[in-house]
Coordinates of N, CA and C in Angstrom, one line a residue:
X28 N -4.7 5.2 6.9 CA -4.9 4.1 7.8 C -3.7 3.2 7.5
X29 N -2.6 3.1 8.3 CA -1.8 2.4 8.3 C -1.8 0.9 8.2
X30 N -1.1 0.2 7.4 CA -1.7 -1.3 7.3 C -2.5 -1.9 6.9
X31 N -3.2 -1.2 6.1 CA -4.7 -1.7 5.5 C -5.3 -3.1 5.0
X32 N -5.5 -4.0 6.1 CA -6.1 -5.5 5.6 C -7.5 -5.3 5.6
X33 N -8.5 -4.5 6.1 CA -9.7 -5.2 6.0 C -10.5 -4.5 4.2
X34 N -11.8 -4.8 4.5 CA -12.6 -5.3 2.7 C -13.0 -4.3 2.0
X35 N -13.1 -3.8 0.7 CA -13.7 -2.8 0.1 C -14.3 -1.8 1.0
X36 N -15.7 -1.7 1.4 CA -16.6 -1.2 2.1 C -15.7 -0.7 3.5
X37 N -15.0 -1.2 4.3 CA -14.0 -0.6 5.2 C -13.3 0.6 4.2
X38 N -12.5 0.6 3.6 CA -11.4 1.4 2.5 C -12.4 2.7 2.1
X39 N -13.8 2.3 1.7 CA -15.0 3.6 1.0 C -15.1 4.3 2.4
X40 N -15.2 3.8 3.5 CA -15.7 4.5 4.5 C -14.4 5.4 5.0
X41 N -13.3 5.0 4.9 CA -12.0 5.4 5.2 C -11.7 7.2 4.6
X42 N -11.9 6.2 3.2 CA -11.6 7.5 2.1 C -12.5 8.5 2.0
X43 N -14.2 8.1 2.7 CA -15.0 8.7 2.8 C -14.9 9.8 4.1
X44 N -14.2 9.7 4.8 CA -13.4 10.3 6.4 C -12.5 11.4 5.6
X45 N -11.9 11.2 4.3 CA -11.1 11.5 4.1 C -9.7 11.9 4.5
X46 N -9.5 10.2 4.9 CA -8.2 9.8 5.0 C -7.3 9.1 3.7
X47 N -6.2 8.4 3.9 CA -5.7 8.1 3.1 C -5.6 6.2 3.8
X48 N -5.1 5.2 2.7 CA -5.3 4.0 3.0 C -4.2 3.3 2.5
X49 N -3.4 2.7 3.8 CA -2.0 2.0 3.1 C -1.6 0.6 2.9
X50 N -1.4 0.5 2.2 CA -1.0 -1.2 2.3 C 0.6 -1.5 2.0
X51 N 0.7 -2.8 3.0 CA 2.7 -3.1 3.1 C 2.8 -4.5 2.4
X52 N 3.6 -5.1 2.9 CA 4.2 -6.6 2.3 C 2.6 -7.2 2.1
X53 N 1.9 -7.2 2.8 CA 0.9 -8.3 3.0 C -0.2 -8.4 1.6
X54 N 0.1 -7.2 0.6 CA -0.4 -7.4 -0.6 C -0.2 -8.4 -1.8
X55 N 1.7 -8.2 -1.2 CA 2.0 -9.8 -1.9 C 1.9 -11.2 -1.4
X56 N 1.0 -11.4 -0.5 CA 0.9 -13.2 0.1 C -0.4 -13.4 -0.8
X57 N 0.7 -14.7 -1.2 CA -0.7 -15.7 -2.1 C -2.4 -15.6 -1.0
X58 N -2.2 -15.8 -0.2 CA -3.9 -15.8 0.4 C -4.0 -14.7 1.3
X59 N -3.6 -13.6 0.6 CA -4.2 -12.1 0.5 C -5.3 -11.1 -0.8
X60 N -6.0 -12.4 -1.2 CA -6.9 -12.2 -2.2 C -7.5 -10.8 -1.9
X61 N -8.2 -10.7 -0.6 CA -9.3 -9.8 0.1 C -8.3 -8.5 0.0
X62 N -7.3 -8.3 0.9 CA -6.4 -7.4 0.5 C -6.2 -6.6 -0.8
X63 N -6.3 -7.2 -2.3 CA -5.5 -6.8 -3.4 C -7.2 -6.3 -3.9
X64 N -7.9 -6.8 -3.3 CA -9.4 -6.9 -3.5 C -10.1 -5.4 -2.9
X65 N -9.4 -5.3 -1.8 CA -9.3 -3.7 -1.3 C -8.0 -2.7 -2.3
X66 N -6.9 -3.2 -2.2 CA -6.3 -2.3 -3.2 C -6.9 -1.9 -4.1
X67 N -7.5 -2.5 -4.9 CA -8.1 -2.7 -6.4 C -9.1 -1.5 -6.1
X68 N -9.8 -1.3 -5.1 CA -11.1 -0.3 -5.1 C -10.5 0.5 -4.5
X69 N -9.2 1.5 -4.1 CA -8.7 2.7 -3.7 C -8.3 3.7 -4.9
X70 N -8.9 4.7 -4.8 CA -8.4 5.1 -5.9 C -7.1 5.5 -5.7
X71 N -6.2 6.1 -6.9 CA -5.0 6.3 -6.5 C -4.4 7.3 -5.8
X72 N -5.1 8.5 -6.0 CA -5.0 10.0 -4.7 C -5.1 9.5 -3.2
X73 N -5.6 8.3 -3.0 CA -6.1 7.9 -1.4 C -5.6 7.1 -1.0
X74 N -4.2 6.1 -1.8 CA -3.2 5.6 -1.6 C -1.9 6.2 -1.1
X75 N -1.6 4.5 -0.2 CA 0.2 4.8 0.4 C 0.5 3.2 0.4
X76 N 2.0 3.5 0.0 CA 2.2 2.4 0.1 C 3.2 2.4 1.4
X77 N 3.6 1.2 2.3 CA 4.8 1.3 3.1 C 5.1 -0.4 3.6
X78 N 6.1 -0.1 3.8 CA 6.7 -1.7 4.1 C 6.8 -1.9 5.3
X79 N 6.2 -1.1 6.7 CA 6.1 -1.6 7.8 C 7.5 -2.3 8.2
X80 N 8.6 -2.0 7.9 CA 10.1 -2.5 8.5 C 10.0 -2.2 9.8
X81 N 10.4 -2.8 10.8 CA 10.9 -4.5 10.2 C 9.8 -5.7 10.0
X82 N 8.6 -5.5 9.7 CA 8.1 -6.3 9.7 C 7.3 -6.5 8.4
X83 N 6.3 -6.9 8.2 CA 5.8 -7.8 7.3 C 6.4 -7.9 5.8
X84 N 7.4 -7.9 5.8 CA 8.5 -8.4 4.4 C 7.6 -9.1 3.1
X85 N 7.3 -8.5 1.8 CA 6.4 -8.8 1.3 C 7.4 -10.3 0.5
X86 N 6.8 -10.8 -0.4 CA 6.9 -11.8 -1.3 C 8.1 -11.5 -2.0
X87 N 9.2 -11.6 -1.8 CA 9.8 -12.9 -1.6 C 10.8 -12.9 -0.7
X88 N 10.6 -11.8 -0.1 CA 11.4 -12.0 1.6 C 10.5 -12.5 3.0
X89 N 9.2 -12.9 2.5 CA 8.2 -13.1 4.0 C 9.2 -14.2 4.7
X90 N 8.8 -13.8 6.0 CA 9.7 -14.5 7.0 C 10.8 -14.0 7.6
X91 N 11.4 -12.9 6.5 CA 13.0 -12.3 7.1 C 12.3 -10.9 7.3
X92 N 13.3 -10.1 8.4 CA 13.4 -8.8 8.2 C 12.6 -7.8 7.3
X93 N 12.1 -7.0 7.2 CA 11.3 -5.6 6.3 C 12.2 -4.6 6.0
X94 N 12.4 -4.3 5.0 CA 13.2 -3.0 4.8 C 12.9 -2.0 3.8
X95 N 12.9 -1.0 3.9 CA 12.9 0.1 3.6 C 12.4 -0.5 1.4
X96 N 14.1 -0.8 1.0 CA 13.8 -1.5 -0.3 C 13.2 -1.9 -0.7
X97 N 12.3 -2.9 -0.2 CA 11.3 -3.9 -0.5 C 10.3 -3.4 -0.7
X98 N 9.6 -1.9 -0.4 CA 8.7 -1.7 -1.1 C 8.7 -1.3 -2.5
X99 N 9.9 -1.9 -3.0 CA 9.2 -2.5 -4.8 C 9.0 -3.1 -5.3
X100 N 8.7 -4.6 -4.7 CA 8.0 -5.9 -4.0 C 6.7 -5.3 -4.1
X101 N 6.4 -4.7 -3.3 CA 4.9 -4.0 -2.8 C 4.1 -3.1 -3.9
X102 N 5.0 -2.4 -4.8 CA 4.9 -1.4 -5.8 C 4.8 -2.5 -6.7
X103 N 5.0 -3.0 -7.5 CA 5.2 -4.4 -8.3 C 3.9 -4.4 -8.1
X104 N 3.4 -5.2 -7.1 CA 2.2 -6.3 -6.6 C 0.9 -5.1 -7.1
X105 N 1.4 -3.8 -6.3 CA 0.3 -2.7 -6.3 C -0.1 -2.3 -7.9
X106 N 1.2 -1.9 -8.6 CA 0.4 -1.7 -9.8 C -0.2 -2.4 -10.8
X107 N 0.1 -4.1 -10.6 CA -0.5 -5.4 -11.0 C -1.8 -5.5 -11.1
X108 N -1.9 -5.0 -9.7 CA -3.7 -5.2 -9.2 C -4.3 -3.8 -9.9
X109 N -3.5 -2.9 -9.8 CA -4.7 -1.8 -10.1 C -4.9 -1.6 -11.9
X110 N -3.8 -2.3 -12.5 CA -3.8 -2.3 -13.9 C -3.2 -0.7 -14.1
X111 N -2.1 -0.3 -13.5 CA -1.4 0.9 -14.2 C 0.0 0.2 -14.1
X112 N 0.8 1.1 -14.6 CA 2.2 0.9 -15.1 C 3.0 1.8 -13.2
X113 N 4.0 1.1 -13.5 CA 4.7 1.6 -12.8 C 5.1 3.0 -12.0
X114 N 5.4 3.8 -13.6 CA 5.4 4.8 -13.8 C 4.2 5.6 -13.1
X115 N 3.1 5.2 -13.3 CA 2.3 6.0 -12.9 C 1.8 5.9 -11.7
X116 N 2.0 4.9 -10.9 CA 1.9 4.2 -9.9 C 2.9 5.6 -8.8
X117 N 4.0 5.6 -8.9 CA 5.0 6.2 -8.5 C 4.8 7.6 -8.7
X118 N 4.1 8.0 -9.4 CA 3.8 9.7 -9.8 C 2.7 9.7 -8.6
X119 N 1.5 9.1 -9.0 CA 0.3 8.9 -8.0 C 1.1 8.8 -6.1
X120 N 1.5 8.1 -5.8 CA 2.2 8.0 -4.4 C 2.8 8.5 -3.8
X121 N 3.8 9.3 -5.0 CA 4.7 10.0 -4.3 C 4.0 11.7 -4.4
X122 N 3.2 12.1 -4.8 CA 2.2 12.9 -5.2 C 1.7 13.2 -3.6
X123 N 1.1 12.0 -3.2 CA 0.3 12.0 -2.3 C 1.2 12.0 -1.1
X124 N 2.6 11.6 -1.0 CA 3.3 11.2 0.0 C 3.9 12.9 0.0
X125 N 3.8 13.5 -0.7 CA 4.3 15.0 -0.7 C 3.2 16.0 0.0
X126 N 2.0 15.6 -0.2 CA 1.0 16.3 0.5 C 0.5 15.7 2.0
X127 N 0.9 14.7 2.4 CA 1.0 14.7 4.0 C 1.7 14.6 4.6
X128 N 3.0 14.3 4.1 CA 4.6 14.8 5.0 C 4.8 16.0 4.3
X129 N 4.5 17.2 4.5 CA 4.4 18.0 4.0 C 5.8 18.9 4.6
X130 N 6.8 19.4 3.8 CA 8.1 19.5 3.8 C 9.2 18.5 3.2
X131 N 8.8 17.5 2.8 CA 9.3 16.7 2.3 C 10.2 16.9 0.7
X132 N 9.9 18.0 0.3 CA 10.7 18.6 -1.0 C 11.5 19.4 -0.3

């Protein structure tokens, strides 16, 4: 589910479909509590990250342009909230970004 702003219980029912659930810039705005609050309860196989270019430019470009780069802005914020390291964050994602664009290696 592309764009993922709404609450815990939306995200279970999502993953419960057995879809996958993504969140862009909007992870990093100070009053995106509820947001990071849904990250937090995704596990990491059911995660995507994307930056929605040109639009929602996370923290500390909101207001300009979206680009491609700034989802490590988004990656930053993401493994903050979930309490893993970077590294692992990036193993997890791109894992899962291999199994639905599939050809992608």
């Amino acid at each position: 589910f592309h764009c993922f702003v709404n609450d815990p219980a939306a995200a279970k029912r999502v993953i419960e479909l057995g879809s996958l659930v993504s969140f862009t810039g909007i992870c990093t705005y100070k009053n995106a509590a509820e947001v990071r609050e849904t990250l937090a309860s995704v596990p990491l196989d059911r995660l995507m990250l994307e930056t929605d270019a040109p639009f929602l430019a996370p923290v500390p470009y909101r207001g300009k342009r979206c680009e491609p780069a700034h989802v490590s802005e988004i990656s930053q914020t993401a493994a903050e909230t979930l309490g893993v390291g970077l590294e692992v964050l990036s193993e997890a994602t791109c894992a899962t970004a291999r199994a639905f664009f599939r050809g992608l290696e």
